[in-house]
Amino acid sequence: GLIPIYIYLDQPWLPYPHLYETFGYSTGISDLPRLLKKLNAMTDDEITAGESAVAAFARSHFTDEAVIEQMKAFLLGGPTDLVCQKLPESVTGKGTNNSAGVWAQ
């Protein structure tokens, strides 16, 4: 598979952030030039290794069936690679993020 590159404005919303580091790249818009330099300097072997890592996780984490299994395990308290994240503060100021991480108006 292709190596995923995720570019975000405020904070990354990745379903498997601790695993994502092993097969993809994530960067804020302000750090994009640095990532582009890093990607441009990659060797063919590094690209091949990254593509192999993506392929290893594709079937177990990104097919419809795999996502359902990961969500089921998360909801039932079993072992899963999903990570719960706190909601960011409102950019519009119309809502608040309470201590439970639930968006409220």
C-alpha angles and dihedrals in degrees: 000000000000121000109254121230116196119195119190138183104211112003135344117262101199121158094215105025097166091050095040090069089064096056110016148031129248125185142161116244092253091058095046095103090056091050091049090054090049092049092047090054095052117119123228089252091054091050091048091049091050092050090050091051090052091050091051092057099036097083096039098044114016110042117095091252093048093050090050091050092048091049092046092052091047093051093046094047095248129135111297139151093226116113126205115224132196114248115253122248114272115272090202096047090230097112139034133222107227126204092270090060091245119139113237133181 
